PDB file of C-alpha atoms and ligand atoms in Angstrom:
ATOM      1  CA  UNK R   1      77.211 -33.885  97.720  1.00  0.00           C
ATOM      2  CA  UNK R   2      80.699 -35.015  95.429  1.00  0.00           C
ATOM      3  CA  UNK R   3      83.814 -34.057  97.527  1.00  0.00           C
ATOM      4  CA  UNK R   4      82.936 -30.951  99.164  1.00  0.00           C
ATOM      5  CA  UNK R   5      80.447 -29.575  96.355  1.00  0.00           C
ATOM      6  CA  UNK R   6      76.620 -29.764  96.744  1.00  0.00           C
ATOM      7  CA  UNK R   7      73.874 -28.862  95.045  1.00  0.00           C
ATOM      8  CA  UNK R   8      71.444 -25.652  95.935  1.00  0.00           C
ATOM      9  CA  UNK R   9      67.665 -26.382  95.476  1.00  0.00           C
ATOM     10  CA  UNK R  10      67.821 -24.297  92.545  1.00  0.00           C
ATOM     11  CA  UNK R  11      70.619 -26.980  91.101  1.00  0.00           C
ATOM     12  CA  UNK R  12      73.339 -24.594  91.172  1.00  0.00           C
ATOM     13  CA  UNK R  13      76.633 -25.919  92.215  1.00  0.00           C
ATOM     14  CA  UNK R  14      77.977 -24.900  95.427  1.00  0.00           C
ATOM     15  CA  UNK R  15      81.127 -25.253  96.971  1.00  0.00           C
ATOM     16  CA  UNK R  16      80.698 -26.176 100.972  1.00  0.00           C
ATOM     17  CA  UNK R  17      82.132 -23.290 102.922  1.00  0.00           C
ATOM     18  CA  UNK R  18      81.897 -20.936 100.249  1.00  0.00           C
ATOM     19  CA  UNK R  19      80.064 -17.881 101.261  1.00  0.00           C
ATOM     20  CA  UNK R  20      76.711 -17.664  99.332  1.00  0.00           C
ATOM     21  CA  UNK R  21      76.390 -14.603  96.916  1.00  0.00           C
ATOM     22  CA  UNK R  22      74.748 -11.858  99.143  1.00  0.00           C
ATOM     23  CA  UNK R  23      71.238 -11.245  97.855  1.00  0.00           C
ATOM     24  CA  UNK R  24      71.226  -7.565  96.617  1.00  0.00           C
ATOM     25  CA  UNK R  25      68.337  -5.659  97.207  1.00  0.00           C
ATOM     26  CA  UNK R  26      66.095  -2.399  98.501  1.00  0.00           C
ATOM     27  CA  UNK R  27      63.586  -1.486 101.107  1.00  0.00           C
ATOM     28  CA  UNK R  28      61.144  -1.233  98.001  1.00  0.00           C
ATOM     29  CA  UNK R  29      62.349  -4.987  96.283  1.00  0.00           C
ATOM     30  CA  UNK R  30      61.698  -6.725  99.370  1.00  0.00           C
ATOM     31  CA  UNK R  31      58.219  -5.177  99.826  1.00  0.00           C
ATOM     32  CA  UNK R  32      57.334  -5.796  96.599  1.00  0.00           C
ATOM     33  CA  UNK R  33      58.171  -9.755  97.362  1.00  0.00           C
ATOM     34  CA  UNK R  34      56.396  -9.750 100.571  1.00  0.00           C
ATOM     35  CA  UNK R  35      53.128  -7.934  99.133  1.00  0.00           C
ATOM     36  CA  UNK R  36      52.803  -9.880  95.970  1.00  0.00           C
ATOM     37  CA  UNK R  37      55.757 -12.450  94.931  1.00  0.00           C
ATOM     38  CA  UNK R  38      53.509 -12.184  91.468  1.00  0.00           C
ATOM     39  CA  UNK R  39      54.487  -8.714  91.000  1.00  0.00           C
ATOM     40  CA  UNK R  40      57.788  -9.280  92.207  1.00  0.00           C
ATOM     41  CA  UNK R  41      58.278 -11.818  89.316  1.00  0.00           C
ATOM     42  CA  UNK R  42      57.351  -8.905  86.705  1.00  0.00           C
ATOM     43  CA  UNK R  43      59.178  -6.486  88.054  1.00  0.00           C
ATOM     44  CA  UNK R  44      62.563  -7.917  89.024  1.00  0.00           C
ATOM     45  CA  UNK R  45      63.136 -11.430  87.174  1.00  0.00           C
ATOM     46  CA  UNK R  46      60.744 -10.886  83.811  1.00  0.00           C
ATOM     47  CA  UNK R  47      62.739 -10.151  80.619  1.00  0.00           C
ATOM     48  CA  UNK R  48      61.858  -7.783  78.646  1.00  0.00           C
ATOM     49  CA  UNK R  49      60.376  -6.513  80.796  1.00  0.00           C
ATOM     50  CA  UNK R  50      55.943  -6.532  81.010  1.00  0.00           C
ATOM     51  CA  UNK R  51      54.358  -3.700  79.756  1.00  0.00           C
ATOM     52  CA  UNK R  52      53.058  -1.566  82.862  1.00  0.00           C
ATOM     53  CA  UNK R  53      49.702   0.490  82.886  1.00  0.00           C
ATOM     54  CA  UNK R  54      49.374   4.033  82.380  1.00  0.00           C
ATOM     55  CA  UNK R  55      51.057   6.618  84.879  1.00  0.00           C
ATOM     56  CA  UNK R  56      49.086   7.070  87.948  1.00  0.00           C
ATOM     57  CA  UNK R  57      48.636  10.878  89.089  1.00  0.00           C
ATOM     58  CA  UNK R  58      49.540  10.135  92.946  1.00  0.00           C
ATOM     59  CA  UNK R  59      52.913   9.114  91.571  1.00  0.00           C
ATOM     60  CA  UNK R  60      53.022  12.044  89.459  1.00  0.00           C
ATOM     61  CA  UNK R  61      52.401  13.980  92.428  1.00  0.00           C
ATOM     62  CA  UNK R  62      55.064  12.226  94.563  1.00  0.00           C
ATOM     63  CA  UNK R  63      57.553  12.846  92.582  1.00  0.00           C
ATOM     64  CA  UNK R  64      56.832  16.722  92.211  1.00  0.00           C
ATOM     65  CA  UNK R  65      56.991  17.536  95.987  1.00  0.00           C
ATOM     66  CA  UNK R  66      59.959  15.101  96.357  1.00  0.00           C
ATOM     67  CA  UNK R  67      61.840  16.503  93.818  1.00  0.00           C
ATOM     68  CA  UNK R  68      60.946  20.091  94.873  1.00  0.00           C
ATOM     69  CA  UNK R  69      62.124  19.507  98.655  1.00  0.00           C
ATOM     70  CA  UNK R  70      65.045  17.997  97.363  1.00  0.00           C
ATOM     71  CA  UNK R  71      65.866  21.508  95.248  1.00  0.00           C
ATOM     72  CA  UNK R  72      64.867  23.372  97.758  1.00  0.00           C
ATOM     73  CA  UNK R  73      68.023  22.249 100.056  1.00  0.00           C
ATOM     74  CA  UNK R  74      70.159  22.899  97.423  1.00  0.00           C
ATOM     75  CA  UNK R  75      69.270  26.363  97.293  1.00  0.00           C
ATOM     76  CA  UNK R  76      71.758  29.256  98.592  1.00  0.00           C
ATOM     77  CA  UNK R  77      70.349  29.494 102.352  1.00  0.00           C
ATOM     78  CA  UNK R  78      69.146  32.776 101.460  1.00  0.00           C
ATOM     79  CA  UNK R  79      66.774  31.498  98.764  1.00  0.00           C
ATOM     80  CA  UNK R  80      64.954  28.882 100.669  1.00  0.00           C
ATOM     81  CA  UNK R  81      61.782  30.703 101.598  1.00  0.00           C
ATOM     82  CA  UNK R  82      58.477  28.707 101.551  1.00  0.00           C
ATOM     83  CA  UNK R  83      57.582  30.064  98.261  1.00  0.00           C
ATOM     84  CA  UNK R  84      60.566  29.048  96.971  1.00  0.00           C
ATOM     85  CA  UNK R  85      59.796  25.460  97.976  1.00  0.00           C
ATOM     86  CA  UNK R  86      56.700  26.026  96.004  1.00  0.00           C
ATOM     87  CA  UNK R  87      57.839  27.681  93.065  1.00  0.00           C
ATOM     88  CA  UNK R  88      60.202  24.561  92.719  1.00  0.00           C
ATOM     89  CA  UNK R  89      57.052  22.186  92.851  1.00  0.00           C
ATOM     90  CA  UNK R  90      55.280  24.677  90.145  1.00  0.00           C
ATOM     91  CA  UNK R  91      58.820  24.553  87.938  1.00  0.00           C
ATOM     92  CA  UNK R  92      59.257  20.993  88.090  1.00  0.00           C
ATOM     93  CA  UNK R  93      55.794  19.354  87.734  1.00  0.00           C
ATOM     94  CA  UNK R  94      55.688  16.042  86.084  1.00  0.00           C
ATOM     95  CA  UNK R  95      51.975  16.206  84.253  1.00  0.00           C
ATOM     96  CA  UNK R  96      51.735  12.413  83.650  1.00  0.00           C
ATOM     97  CA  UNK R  97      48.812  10.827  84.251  1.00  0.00           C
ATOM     98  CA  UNK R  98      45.721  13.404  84.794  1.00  0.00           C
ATOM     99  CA  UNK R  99      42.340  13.318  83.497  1.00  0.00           C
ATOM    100  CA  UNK R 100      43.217  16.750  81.838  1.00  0.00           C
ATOM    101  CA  UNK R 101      45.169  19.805  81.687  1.00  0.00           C
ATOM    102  CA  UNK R 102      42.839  21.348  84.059  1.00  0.00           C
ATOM    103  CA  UNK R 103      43.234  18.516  86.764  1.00  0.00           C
ATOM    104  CA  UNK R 104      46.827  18.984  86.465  1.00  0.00           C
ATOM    105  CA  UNK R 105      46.947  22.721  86.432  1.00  0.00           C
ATOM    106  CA  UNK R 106      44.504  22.423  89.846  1.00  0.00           C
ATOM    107  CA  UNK R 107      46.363  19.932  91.780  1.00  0.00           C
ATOM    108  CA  UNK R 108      49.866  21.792  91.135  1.00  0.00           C
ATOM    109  CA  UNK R 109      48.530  24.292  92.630  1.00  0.00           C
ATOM    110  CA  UNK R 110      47.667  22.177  95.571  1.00  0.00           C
ATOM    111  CA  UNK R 111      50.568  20.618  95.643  1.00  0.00           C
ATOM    112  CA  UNK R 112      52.102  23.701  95.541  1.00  0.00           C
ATOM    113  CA  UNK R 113      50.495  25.178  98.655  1.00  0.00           C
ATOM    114  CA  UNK R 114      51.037  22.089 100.866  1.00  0.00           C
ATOM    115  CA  UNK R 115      54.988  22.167  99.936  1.00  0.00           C
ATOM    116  CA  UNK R 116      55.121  25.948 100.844  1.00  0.00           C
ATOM    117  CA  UNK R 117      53.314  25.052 104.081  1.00  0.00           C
ATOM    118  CA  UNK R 118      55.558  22.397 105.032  1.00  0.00           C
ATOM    119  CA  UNK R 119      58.279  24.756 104.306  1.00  0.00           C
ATOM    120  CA  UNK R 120      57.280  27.517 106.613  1.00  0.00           C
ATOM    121  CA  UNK R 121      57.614  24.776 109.207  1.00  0.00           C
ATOM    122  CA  UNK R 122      61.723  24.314 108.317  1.00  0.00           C
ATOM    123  CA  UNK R 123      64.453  25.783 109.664  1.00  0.00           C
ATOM    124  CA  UNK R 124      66.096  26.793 106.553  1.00  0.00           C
ATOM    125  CA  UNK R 125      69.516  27.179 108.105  1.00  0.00           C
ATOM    126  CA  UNK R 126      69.186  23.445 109.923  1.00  0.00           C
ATOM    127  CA  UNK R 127      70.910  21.869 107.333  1.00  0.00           C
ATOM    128  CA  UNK R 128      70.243  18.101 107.162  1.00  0.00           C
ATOM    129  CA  UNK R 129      72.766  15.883 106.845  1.00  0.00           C
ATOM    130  CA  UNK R 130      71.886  14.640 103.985  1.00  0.00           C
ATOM    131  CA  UNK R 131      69.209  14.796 101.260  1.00  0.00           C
ATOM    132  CA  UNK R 132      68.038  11.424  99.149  1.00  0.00           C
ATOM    133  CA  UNK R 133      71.396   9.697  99.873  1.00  0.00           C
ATOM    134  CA  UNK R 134      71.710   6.216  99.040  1.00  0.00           C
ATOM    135  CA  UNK R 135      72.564   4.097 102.241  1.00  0.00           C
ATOM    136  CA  UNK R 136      73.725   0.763 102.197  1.00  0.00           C
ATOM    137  CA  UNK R 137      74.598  -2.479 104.732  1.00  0.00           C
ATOM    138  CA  UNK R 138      75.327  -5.747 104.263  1.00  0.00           C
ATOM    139  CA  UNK R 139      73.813  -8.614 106.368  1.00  0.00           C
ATOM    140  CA  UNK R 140      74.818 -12.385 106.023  1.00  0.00           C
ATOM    141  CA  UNK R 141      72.344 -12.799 103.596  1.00  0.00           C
ATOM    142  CA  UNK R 142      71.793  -9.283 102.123  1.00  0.00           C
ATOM    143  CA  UNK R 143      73.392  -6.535 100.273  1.00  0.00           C
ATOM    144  CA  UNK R 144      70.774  -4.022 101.054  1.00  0.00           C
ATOM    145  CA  UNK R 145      70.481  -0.496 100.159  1.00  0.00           C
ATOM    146  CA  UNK R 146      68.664   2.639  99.659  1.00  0.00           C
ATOM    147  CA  UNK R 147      67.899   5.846  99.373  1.00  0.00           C
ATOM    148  CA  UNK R 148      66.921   8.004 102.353  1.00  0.00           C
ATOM    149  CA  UNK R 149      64.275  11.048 101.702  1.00  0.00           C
ATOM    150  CA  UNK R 150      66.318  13.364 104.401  1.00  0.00           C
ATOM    151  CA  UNK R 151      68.831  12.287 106.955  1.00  0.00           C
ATOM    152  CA  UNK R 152      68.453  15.155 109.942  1.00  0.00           C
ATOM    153  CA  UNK R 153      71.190  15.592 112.464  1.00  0.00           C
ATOM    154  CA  UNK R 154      69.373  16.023 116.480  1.00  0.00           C
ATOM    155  CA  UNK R 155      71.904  15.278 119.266  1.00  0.00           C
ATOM    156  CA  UNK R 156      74.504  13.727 118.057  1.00  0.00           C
ATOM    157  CA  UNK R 157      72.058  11.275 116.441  1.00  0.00           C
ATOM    158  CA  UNK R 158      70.549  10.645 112.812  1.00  0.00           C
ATOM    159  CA  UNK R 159      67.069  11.155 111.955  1.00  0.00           C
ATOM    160  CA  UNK R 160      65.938   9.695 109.219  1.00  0.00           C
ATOM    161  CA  UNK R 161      63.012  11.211 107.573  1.00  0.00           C
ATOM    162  CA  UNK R 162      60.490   9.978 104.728  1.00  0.00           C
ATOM    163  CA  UNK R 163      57.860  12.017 103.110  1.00  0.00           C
ATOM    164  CA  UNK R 164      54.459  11.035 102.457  1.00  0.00           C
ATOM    165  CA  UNK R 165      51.725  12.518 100.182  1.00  0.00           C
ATOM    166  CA  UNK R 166      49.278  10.165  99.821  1.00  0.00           C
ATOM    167  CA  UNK R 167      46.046  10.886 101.132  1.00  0.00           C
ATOM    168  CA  UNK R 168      45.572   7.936 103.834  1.00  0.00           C
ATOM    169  CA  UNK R 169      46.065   9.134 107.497  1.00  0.00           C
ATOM    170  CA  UNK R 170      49.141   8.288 109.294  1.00  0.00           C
ATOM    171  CA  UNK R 171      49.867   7.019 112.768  1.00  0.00           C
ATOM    172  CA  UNK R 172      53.427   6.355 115.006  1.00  0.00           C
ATOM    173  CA  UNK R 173      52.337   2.471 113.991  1.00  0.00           C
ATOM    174  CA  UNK R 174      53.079   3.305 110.492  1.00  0.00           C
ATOM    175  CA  UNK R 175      56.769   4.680 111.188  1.00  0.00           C
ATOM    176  CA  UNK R 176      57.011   1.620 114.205  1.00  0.00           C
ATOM    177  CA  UNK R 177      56.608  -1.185 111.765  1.00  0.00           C
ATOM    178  CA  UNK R 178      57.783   0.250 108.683  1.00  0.00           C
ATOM    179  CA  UNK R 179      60.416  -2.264 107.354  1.00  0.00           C
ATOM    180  CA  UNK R 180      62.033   0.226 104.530  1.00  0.00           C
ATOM    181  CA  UNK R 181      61.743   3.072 107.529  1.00  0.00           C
ATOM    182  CA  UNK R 182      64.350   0.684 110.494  1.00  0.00           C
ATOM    183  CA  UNK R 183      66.240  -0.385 107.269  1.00  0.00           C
ATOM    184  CA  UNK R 184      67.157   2.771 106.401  1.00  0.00           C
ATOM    185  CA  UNK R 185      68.298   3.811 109.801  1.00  0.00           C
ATOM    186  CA  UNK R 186      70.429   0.403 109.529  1.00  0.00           C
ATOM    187  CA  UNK R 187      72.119   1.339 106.665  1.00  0.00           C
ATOM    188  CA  UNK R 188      72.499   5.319 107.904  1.00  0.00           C
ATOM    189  CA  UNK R 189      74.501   3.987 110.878  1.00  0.00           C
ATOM    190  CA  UNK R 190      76.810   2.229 108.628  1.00  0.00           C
ATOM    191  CA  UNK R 191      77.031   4.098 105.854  1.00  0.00           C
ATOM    192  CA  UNK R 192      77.482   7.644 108.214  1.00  0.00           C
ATOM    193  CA  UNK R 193      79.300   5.871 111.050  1.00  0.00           C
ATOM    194  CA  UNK R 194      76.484   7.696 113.552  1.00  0.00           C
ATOM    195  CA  UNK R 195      73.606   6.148 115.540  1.00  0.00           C
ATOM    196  CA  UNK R 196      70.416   6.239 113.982  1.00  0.00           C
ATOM    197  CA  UNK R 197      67.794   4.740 116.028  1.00  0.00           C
ATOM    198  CA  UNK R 198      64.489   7.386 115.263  1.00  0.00           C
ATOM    199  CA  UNK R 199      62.622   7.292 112.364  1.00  0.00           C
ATOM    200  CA  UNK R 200      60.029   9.594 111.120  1.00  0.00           C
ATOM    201  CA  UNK R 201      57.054   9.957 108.051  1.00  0.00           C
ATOM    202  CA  UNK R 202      56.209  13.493 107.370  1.00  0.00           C
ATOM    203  CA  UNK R 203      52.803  13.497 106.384  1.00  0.00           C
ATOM    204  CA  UNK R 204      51.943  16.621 104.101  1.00  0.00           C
ATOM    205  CA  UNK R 205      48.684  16.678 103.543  1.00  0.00           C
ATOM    206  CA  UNK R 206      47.906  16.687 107.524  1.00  0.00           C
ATOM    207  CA  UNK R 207      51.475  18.428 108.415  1.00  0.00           C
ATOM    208  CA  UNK R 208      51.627  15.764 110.870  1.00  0.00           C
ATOM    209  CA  UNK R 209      55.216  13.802 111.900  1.00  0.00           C
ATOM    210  CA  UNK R 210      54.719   9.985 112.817  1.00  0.00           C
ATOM    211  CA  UNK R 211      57.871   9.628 114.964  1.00  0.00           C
ATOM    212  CA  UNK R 212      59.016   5.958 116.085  1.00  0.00           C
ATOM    213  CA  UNK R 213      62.369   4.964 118.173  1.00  0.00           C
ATOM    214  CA  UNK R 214      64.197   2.474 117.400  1.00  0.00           C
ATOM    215  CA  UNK R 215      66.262   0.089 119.647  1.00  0.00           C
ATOM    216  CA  UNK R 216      69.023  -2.322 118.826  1.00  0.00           C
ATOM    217  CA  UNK R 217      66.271  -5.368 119.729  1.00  0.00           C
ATOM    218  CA  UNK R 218      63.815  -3.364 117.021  1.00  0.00           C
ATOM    219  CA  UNK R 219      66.140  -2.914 114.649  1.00  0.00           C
ATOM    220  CA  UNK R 220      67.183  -6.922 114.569  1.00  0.00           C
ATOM    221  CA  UNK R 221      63.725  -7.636 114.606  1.00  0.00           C
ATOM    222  CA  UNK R 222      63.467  -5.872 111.047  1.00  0.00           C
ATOM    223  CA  UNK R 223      66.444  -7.100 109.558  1.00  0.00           C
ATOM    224  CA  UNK R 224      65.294 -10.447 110.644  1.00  0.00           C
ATOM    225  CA  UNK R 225      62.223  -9.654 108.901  1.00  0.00           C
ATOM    226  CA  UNK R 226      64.027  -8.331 105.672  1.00  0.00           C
ATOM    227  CA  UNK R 227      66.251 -11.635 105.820  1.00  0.00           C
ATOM    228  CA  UNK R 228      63.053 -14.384 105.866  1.00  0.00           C
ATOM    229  CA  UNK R 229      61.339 -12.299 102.963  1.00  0.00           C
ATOM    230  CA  UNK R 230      64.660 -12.586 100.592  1.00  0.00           C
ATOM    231  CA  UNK R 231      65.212 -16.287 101.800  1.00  0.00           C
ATOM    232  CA  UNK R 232      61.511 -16.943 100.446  1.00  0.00           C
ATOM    233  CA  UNK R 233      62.240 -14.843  97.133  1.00  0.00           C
ATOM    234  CA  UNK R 234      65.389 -16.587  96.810  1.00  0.00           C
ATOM    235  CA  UNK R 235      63.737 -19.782  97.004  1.00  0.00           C
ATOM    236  CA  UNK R 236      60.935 -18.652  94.750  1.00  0.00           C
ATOM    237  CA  UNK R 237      63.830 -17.765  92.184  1.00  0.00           C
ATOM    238  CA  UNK R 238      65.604 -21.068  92.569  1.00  0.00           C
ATOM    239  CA  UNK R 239      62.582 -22.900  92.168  1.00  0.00           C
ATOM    240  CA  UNK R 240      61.533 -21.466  88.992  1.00  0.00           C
ATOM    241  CA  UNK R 241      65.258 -22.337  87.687  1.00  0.00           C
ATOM    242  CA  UNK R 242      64.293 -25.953  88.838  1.00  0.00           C
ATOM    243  CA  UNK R 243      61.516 -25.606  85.829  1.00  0.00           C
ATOM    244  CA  UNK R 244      58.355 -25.033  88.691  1.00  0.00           C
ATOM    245  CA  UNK R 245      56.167 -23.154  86.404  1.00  0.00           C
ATOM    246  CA  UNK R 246      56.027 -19.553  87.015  1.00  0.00           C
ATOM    247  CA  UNK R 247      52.564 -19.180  89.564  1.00  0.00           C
ATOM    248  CA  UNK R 248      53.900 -21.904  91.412  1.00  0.00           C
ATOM    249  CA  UNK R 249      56.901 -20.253  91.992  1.00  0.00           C
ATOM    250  CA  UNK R 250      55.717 -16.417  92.301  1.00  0.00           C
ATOM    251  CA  UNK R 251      51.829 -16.714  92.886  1.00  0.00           C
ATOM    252  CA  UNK R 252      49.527 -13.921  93.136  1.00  0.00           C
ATOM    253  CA  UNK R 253      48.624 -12.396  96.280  1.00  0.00           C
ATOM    254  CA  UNK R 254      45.378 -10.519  95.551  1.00  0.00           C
ATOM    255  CA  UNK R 255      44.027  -8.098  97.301  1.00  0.00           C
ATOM    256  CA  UNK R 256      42.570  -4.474  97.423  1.00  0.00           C
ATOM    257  CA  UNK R 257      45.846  -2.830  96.262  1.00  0.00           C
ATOM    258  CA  UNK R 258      45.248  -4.915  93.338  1.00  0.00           C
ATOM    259  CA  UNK R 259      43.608  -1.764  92.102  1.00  0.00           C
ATOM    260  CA  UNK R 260      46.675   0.170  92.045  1.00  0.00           C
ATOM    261  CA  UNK R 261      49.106  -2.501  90.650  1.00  0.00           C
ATOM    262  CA  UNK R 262      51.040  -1.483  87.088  1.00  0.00           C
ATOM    263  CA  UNK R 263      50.176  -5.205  85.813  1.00  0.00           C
ATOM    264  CA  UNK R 264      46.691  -5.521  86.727  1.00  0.00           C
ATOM    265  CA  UNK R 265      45.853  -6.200  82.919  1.00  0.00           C
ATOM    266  CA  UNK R 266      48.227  -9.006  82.818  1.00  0.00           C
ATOM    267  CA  UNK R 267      46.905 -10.530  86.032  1.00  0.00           C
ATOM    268  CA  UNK R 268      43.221 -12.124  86.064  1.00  0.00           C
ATOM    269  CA  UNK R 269      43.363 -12.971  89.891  1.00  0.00           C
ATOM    270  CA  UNK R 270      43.947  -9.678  90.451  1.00  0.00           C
ATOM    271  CA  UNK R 271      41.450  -7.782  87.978  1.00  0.00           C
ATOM    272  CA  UNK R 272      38.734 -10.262  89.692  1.00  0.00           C
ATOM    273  CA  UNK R 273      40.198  -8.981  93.776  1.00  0.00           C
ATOM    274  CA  UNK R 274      39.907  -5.375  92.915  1.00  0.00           C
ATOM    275  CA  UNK R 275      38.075  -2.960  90.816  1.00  0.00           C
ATOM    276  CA  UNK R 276      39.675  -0.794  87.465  1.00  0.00           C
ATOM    277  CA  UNK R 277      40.612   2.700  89.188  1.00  0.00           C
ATOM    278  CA  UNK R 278      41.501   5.631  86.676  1.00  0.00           C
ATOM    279  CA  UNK R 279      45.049   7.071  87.077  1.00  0.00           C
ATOM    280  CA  UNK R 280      44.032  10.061  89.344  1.00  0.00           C
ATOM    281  CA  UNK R 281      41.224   7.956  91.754  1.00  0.00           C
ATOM    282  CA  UNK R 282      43.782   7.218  94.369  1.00  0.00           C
ATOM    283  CA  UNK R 283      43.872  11.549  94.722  1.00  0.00           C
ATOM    284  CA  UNK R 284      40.661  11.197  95.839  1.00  0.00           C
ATOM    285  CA  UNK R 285      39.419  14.375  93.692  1.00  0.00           C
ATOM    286  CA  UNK R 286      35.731  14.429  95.027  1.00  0.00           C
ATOM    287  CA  UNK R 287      36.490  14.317  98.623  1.00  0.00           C
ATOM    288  CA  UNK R 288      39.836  16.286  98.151  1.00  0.00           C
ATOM    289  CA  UNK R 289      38.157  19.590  96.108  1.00  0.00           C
ATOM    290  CA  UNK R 290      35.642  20.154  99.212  1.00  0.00           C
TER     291      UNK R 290
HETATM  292  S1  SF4 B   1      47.182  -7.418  90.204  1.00  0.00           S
HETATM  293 FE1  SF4 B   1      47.393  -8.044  92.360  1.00  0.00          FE
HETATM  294  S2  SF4 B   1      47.730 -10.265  92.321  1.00  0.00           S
HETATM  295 FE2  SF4 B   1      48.129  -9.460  90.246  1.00  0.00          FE
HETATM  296  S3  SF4 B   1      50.318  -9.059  90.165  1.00  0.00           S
HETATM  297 FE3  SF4 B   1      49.351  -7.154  90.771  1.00  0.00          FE
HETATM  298  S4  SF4 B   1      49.351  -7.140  93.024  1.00  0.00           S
HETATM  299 FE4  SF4 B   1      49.745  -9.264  92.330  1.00  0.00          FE
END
């Protein structure tokens, strides 16, 4: 240290005192670090950016319903019937990565019917309080936001609600320990000045609603949580400005998911942990047609 000024690992110059630059970030960046600081690298830091793998159809599919429900609220109350909801999935498909035009054609048709089932369970005149708004709240260390599926309005409190459409059951221990899930309700407090303590996954395959409650204790747990995974990819960052070569800095993780990662083909730890999958495996078409 030279008269008040140090040094951070990374070698940037610091003034004592000085507030650190808040490290800006979503639910879905910090994940990323925390499941494979590899990834992370090629995601967030790489320039340009590496080339990804081909669309994957359970994306594809994600984004249809998504989009669909989001439409759907914005229709005149009058309009939002369940076969509205899945007219809007039919109009709006995205037909990136199928096998085919007939894969596609058959699961927007599927897709179609779940949507106008999970419709016929809304109350089309309980208007949430918002739809896919971008939250945000800053910590000591973070400037953290993102954006919320739903935000529902039950007693005076908000609900914040995430769809799912993947084909994996769901339990309460899913919405319990989901770190995007409490960070959301986080930055719906702040950003809505309202309590927002409950959480929820809407599963729509199943129909079912994983439903977790937050407390003030839970909540601090998570941001605590979200705080030691950006202190290690802030690290991570400042040691690969100190010259630490890249996989020292950001090593793989591999694992099963491995399968589903856009740069498998640039990652030989990772094509060894997991098998190739084609863009529409993770649909589960054998098991999903009986
Ligand atoms: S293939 Fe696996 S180990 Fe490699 S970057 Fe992707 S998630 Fe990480």
């Amino acid at each position: 240290m030279i008269g008040g000024v140090s040094r951070t690992s990374g070698g940037q110059l610091r003034l004592d005192g000085m507030p650190r630059r808040l490290f800006v970030c979503t639910p879905s960046r910090l994940t990323t670090f925390a499941d494979c600081p590899r990834r992370y690298r090629m995601t967030y830091h790489d320039r340009p950016a590496p080339p990804k793998g081909p669309p994957w159809a359970h994306l594809s599919l994600g984004i249809s319903v998504h989009n669909a429900l989001r439409a759907w609220w914005d229709e005149p109350p009058a309009r939002r019937t369940p076969d509205r909801a899945g007219w809007l999935v039919e109009r709006g498909w995205v037909a990136e990565g199928w096998r085919d035009d007939a894969q596609s054609t058959r699961w927007r048709a599927r897709a179609a019917a779940m949507v106008t089932r999970y419709a016929g369970d809304l109350d089309p005149a309980a208007v949430p309080r918002a739809v896919e708004r971008t939250v945000a709240t800053r910590t000591e260390l973070l400037a953290l936001s993102g954006r919320v599926d739903r935000l529902d309005e039950r007693g005076g409190e908000l609900v914040v609600v995430d769809y799912k459409t993947g084909r994996r059951p769901l339990t309460d221990a899913d919405a319990r320990t989901s770190l995007p899930l409490a960070l959301y309700a986080v930055a719906a407090t702040r950003t809505l000045r309202q309590p927002c303590t409950r959480v929820e996954l809407h599963h729509l395959p199943s129909g079912q609603v994983l439903r977790a409650q937050h407390d003030d204790a839970s909540l601090r747990r998570q941001v605590g949580r979200a705080e030691s995974i950006a202190t290690d990819a802030i690290a991570a960052t400042e040691a690969l400005g100190d010259g630490a070569p890249p996989d020292e800095a950001f090593p793989p993780r591999p694992g099963s998911g491995c399968s589903w990662c856009d740069y498998r083909r640039l990652c030989p730890e990772g094509r060894a942990a997991a098998p190739d999958r084609a863009p529409w495996d993770a649909l589960g078409e054998g098991t999903a047609d009986a």
